[in-house]
Short mmCIF file of C-alpha atoms and ligand atoms in Angstrom, two decimals:
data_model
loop_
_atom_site.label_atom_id
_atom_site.label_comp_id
_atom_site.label_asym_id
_atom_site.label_seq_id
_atom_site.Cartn_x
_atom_site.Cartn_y
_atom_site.Cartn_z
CA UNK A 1 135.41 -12.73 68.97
CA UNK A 2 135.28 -9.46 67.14
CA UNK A 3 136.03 -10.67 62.75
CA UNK A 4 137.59 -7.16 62.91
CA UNK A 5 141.23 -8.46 62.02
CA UNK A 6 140.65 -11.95 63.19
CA UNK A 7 143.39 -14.47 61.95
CA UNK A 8 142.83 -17.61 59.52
CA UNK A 9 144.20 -19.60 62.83
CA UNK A 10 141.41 -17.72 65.25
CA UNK A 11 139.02 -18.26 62.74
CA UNK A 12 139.20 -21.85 62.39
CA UNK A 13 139.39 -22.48 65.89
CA UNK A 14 136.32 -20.49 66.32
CA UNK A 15 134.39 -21.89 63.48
CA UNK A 16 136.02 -25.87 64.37
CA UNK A 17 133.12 -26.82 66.55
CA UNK A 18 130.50 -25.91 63.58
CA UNK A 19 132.45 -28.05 61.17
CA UNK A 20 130.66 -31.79 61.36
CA UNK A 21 134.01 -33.74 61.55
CA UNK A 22 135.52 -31.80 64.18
CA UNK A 23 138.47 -34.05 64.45
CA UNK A 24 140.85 -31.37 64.03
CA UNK A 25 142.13 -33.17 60.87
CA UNK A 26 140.30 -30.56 58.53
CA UNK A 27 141.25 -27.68 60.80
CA UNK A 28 145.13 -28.82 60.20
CA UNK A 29 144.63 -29.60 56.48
CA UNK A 30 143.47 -25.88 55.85
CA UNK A 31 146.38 -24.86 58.05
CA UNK A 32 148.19 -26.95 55.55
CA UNK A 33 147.05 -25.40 52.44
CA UNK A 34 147.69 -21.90 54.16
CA UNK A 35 151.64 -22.25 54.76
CA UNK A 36 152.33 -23.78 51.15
CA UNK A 37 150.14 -20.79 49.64
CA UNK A 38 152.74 -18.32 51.80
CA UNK A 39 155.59 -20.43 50.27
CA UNK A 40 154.38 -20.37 46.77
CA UNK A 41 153.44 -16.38 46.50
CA UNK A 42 156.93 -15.69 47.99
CA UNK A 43 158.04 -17.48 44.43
CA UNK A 44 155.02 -16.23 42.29
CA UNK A 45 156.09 -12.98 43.07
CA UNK A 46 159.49 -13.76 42.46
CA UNK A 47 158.58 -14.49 39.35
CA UNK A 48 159.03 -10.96 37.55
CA UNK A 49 162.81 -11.16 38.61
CA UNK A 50 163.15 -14.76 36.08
CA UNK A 51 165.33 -12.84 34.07
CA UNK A 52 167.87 -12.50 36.49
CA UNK A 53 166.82 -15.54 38.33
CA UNK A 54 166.95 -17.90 35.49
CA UNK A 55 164.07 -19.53 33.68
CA UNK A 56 162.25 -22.66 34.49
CA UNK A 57 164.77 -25.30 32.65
CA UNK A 58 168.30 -23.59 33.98
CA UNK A 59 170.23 -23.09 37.10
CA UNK A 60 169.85 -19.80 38.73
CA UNK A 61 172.78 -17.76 40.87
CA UNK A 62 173.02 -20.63 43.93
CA UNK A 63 173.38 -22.96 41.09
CA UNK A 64 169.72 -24.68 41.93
CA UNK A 65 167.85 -26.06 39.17
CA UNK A 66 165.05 -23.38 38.49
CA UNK A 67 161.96 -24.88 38.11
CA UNK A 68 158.38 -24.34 36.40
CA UNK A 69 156.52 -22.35 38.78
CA UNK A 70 153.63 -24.86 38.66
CA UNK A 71 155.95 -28.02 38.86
CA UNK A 72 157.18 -26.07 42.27
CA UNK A 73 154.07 -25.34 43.67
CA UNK A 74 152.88 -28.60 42.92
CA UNK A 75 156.04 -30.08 45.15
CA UNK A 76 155.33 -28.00 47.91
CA UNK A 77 151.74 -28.25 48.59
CA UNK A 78 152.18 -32.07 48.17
CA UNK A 79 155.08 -31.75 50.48
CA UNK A 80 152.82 -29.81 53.05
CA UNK A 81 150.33 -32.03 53.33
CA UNK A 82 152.52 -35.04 53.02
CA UNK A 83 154.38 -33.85 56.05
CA UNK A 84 151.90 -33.08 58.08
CA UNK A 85 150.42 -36.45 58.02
CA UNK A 86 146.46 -35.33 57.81
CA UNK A 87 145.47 -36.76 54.13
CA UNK A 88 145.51 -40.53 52.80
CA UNK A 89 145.61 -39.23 48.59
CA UNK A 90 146.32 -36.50 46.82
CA UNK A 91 145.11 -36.19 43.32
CA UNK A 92 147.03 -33.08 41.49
CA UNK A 93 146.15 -31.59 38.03
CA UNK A 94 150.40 -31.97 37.28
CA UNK A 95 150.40 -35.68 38.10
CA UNK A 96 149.20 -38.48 36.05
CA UNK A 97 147.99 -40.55 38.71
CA UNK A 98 146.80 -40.16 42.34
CA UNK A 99 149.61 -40.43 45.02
CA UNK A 100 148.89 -42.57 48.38
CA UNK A 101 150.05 -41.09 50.94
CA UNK A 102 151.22 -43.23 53.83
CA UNK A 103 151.94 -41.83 57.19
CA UNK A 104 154.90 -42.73 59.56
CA UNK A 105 152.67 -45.60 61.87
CA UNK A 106 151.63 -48.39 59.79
CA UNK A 107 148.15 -47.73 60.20
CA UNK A 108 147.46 -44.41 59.86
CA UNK A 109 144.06 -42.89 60.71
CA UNK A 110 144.52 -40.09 57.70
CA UNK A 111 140.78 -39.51 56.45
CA UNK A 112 141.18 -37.05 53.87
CA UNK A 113 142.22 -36.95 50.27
CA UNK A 114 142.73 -33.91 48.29
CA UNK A 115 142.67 -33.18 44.76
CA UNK A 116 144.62 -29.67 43.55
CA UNK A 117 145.51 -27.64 40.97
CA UNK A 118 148.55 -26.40 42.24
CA UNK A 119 148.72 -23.55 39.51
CA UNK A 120 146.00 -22.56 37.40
CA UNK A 121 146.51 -20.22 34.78
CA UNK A 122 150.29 -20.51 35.15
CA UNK A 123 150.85 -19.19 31.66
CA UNK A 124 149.76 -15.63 32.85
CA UNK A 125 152.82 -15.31 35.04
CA UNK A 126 155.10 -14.49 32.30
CA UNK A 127 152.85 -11.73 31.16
CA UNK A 128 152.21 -10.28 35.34
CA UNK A 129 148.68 -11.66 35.28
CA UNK A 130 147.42 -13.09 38.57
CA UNK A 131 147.10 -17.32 39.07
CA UNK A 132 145.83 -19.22 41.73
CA UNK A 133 145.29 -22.51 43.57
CA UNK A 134 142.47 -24.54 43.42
CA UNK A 135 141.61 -27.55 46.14
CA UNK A 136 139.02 -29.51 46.72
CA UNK A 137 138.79 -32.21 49.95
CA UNK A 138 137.05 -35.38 50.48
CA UNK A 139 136.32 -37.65 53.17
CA UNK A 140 137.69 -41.09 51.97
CA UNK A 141 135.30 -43.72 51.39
CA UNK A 142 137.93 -47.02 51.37
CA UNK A 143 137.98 -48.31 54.65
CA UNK A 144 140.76 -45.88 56.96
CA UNK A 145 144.25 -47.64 57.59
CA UNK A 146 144.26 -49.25 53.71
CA UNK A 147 145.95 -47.66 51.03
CA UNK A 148 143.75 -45.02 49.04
CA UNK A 149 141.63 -46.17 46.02
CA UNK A 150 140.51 -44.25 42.90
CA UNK A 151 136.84 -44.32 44.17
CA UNK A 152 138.12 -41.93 46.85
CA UNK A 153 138.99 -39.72 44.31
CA UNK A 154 135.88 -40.27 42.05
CA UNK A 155 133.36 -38.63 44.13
CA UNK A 156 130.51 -36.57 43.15
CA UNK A 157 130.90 -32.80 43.94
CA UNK A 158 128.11 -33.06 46.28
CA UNK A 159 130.33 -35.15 48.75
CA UNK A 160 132.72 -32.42 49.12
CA UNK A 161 133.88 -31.33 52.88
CA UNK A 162 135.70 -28.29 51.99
CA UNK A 163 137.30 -26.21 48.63
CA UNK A 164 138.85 -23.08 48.22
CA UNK A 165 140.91 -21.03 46.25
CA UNK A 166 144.36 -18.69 47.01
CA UNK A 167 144.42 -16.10 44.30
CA UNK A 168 147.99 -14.77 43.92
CA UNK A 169 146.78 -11.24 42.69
CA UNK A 170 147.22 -7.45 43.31
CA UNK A 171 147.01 -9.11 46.98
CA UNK A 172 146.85 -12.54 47.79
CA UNK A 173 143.92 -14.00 49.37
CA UNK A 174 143.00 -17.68 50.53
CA UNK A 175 139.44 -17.73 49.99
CA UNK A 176 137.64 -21.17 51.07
CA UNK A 177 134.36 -23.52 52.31
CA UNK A 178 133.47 -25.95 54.64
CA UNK A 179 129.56 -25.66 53.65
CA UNK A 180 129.20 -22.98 56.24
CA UNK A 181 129.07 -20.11 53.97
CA UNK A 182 132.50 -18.65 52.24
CA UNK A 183 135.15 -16.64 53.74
CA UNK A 184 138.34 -14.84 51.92
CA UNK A 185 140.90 -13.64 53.98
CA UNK A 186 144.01 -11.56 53.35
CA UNK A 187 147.70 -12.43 53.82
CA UNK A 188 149.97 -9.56 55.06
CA UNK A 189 153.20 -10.44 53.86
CA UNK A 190 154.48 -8.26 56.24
CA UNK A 191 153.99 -10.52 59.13
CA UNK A 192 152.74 -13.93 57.13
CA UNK A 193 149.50 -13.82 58.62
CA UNK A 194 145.85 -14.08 56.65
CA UNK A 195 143.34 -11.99 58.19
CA UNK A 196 139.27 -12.58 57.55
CA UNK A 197 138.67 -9.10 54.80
CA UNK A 198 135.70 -10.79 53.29
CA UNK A 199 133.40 -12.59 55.54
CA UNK A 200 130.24 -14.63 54.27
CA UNK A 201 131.04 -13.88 50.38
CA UNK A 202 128.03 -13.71 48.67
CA UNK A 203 127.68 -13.87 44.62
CA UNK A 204 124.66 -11.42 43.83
CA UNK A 205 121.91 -12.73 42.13
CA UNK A 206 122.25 -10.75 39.09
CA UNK A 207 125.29 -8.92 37.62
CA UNK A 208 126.55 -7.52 34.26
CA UNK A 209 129.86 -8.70 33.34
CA UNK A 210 130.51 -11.98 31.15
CA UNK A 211 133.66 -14.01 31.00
CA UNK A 212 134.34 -16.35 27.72
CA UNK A 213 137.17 -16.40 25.59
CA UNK A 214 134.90 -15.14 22.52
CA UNK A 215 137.47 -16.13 20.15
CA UNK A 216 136.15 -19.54 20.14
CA UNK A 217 132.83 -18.21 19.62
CA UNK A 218 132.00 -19.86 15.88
CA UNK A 219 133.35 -23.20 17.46
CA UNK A 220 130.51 -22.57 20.43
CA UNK A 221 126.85 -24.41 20.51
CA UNK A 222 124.12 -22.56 19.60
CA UNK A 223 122.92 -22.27 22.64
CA UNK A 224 125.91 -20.43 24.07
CA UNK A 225 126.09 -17.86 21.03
CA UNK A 226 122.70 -17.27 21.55
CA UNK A 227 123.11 -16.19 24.86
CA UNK A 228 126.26 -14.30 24.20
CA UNK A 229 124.82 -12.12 21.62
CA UNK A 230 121.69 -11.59 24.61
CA UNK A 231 124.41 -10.11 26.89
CA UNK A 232 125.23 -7.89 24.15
CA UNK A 233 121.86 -6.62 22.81
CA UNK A 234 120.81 -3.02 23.60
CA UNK A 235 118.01 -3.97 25.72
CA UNK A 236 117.27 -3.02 29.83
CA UNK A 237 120.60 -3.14 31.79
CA UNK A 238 122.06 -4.70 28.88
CA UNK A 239 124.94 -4.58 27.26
CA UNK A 240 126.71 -6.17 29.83
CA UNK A 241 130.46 -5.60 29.84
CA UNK A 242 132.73 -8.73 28.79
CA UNK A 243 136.11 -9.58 31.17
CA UNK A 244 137.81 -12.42 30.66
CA UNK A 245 141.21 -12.59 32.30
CA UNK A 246 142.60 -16.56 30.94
CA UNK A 247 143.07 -17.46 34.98
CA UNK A 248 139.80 -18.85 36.34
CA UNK A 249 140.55 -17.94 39.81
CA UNK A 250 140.47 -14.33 39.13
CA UNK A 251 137.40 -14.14 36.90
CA UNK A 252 135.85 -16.26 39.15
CA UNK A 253 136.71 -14.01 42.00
CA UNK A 254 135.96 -10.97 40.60
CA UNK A 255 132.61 -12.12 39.44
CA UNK A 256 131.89 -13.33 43.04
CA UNK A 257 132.48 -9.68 44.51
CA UNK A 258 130.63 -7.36 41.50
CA UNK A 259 128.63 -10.58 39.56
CA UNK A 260 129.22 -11.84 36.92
CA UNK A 261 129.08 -15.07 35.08
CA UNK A 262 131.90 -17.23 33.51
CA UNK A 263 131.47 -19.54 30.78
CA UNK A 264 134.23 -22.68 29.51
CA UNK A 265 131.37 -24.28 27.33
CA UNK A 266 132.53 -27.41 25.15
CA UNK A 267 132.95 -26.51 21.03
CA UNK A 268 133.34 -28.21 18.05
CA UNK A 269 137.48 -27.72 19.13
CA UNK A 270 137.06 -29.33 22.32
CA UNK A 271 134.09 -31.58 23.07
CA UNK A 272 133.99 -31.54 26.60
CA UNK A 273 135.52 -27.89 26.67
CA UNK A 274 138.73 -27.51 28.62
CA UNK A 275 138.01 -27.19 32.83
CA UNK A 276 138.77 -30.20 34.49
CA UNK A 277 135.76 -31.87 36.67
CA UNK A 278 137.36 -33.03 40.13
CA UNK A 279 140.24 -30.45 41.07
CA UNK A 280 138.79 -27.45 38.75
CA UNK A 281 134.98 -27.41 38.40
CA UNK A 282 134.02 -29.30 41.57
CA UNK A 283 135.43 -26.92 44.16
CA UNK A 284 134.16 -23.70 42.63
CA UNK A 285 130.85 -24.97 42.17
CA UNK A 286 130.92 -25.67 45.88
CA UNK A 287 132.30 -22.19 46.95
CA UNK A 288 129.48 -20.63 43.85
CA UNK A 289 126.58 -22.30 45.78
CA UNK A 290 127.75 -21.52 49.08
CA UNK A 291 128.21 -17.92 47.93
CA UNK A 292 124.22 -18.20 46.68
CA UNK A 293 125.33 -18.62 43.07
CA UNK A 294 125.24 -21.43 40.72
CA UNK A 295 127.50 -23.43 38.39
CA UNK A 296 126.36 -26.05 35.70
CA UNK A 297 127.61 -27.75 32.42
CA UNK A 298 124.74 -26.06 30.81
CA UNK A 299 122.03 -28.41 32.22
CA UNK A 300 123.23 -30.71 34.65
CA UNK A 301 124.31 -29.39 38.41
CA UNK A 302 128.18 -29.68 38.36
CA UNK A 303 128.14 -31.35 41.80
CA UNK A 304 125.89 -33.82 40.90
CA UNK A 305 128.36 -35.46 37.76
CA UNK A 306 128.90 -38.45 38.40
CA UNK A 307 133.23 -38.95 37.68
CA UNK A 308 134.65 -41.57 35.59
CA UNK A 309 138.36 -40.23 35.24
CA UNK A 310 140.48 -37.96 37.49
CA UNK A 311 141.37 -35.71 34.85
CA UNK A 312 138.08 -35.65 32.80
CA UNK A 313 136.95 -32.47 31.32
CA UNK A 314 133.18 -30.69 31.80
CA UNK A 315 131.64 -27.69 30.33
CA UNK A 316 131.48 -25.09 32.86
CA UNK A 317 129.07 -22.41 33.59
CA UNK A 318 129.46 -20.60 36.80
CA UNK A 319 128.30 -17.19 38.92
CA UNK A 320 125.42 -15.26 40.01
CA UNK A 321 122.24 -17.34 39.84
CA UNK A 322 120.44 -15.60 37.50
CA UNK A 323 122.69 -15.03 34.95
CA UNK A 324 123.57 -18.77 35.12
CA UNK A 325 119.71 -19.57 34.52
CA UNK A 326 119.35 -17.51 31.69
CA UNK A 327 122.62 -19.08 30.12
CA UNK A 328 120.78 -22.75 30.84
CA UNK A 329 117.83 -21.30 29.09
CA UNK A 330 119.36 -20.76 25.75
CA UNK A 331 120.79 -24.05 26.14
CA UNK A 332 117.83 -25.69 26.55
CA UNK A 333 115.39 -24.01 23.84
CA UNK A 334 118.66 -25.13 21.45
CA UNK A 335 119.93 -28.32 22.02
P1 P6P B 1 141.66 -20.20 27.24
C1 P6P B 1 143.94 -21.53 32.54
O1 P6P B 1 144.71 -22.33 31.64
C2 P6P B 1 142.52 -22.06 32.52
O2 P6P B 1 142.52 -23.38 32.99
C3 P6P B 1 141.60 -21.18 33.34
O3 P6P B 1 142.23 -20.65 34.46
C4 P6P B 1 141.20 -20.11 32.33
O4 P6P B 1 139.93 -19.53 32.62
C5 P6P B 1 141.16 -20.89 31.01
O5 P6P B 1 142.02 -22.02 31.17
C6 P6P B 1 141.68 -20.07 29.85
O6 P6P B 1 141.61 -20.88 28.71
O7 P6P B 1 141.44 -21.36 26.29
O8 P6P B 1 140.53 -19.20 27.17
O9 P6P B 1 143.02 -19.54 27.13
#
């Protein structure tokens, strides 16, 4: 089929057969993922009316409790999935601990867990500022028809079947993997339908725009400032010009289309820095390598970290290749 305006649904019936598990289950799961994103940018965009709506914490004109916009778009991607009986576990970034998901028969052939972060960068919403979804899927590794264990959860990067992103921006885009190259496509509101605008997204090799919140810079390693002040020097195609937006998803995304690199390094404030590993870091490392770009902790390949905890925290260095290696570089000759 032509990609001029092909659906998400075309697409992954299409692409189904190249997928390794072609049960189907993965196909539905991304189907999943792409009604509760519909659901939750009706209400992110919503979210400029709060004022006459109510705020998160008070009842609004039907008298309904109005809820945190992450809280709610944690409850209805859960609630998604749940329903459509495809995953085993869900591990979310707004729950303490996993959730086991049991389907209707008793022993249910669900092979896939899925960790999320329902809404990253939620804070920007009350200042207009794009957020997004994160998701990253697994293939369980506990034996299918048992209740799902933490190890299915704990999983290097590596292991990963499919990630993606929906970026609730200027438009809103699911943009995801299944380690057959990466694909963003575009909802029309109009008519609730995605449509592939940005097939085989590539990060290019080199760019010229940094993201790091610089205001943590004298809390940063050496390694990090050193490289920071490099993007600034006077010196071939540099300076390079700093962006840093405070939602991951959009830096990230931005940097993917013009390159660009985005640092969340640890500091002397925050050891491991702030990004979490297994619902954060972990599925846009795997859509930065697919996309021919690369994402570390400053030495060691994100998707080869070994877990420990669901909600543990790694430095994060992510983008176009080169700029990524240069960054590793500083960090090296330093620490
Ligand atoms: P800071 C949002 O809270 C987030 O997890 C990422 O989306 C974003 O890049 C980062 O934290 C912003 O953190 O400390 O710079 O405000």
């Amino acid at each position: 089929m032509s990609q001029r305006n092909q659906t998400l649904g075309e697409f992954i019936i299409e692409n189904q057969a190249s997928f390794k598990y072609t049960s189907g289950e993965l196909s539905r799961l991304i189907n999943s993922i792409r009604l509760a994103a519909k659901v939750v940018n009706h209400e992110v965009n919503k979210a400029g009316l709060v004022d006459i709506l109510g705020a998160a914490g008070d009842t609004n004109v039907q008298g309904e409790d109005q809820q945190k916009l992450d809280v709610y778009a944690n409850e209805k991607f859960i609630q998604t999935m749940t329903n459509r009986n495809i995953v085993c576990g869900i591990a979310s970034e707004e729950e303490d601990d996993f959730i086991t998901i049991n389907s209707q028969d008793e022993n249910h052939q669900n092979k896939y867990v899925v960790l999320i972060d329902p809404l990253d960068g939620s804070s920007n919403i009350d200042v207009n500022v794009s957020v997004g979804t994160i998701f990253s899927v697994f293939r369980r590794v506990t034996p299918v028809g048992t209740p799902v264990q933490l190890e299915d959860f704990l999983q290097k990067g590596t292991n990963q079947v499919a990630a993606g992103y929906i970026i609730y921006g200027t438009s809103t885009m699911l943009v995801y993997t299944t380690g057959d190259g990466v694909n963003g496509f575009t909802l029309n509101p109009a008519i609730g339908s995605y449509y592939l605008s940005h097939p085989d997204m590539k990060f290019p090799e080199d760019g010229r725009i940094y993201s790091v919140n610089e205001g943590n810079y004298i809390h940063f390693p050496q390694g990090i400032k050193d490289y920071i002040k490099y993007c600034q020097m006077e010196e071939g195609d540099r300076p390079y010009t700093s962006r840093y937006i405070g939602s991951l998803v959009s830096d990230f995304h931005r940097n993917m289309i013009k390159g660009g690199i985005y640092m969340y390094p640890k500091s002397s404030k925050a050891s491991n820095g702030k990004l979490r590993l297994l619902y954060e870091c972990n599925p846009m490392a795997f859509l930065a390598e697919q996309a021919n770009g690369k994402a570390s902790d400053g030495f060691t390949r994100i998707m080869e970290i070994e877990p420990t905890e669901l909600h543990q925290r790694v430095p994060f260095i992510c983008g176009s290749k080169n700029m990524v290696e240069k960054a590793e570089e500083f960090m090296r000759k330093t620490n």
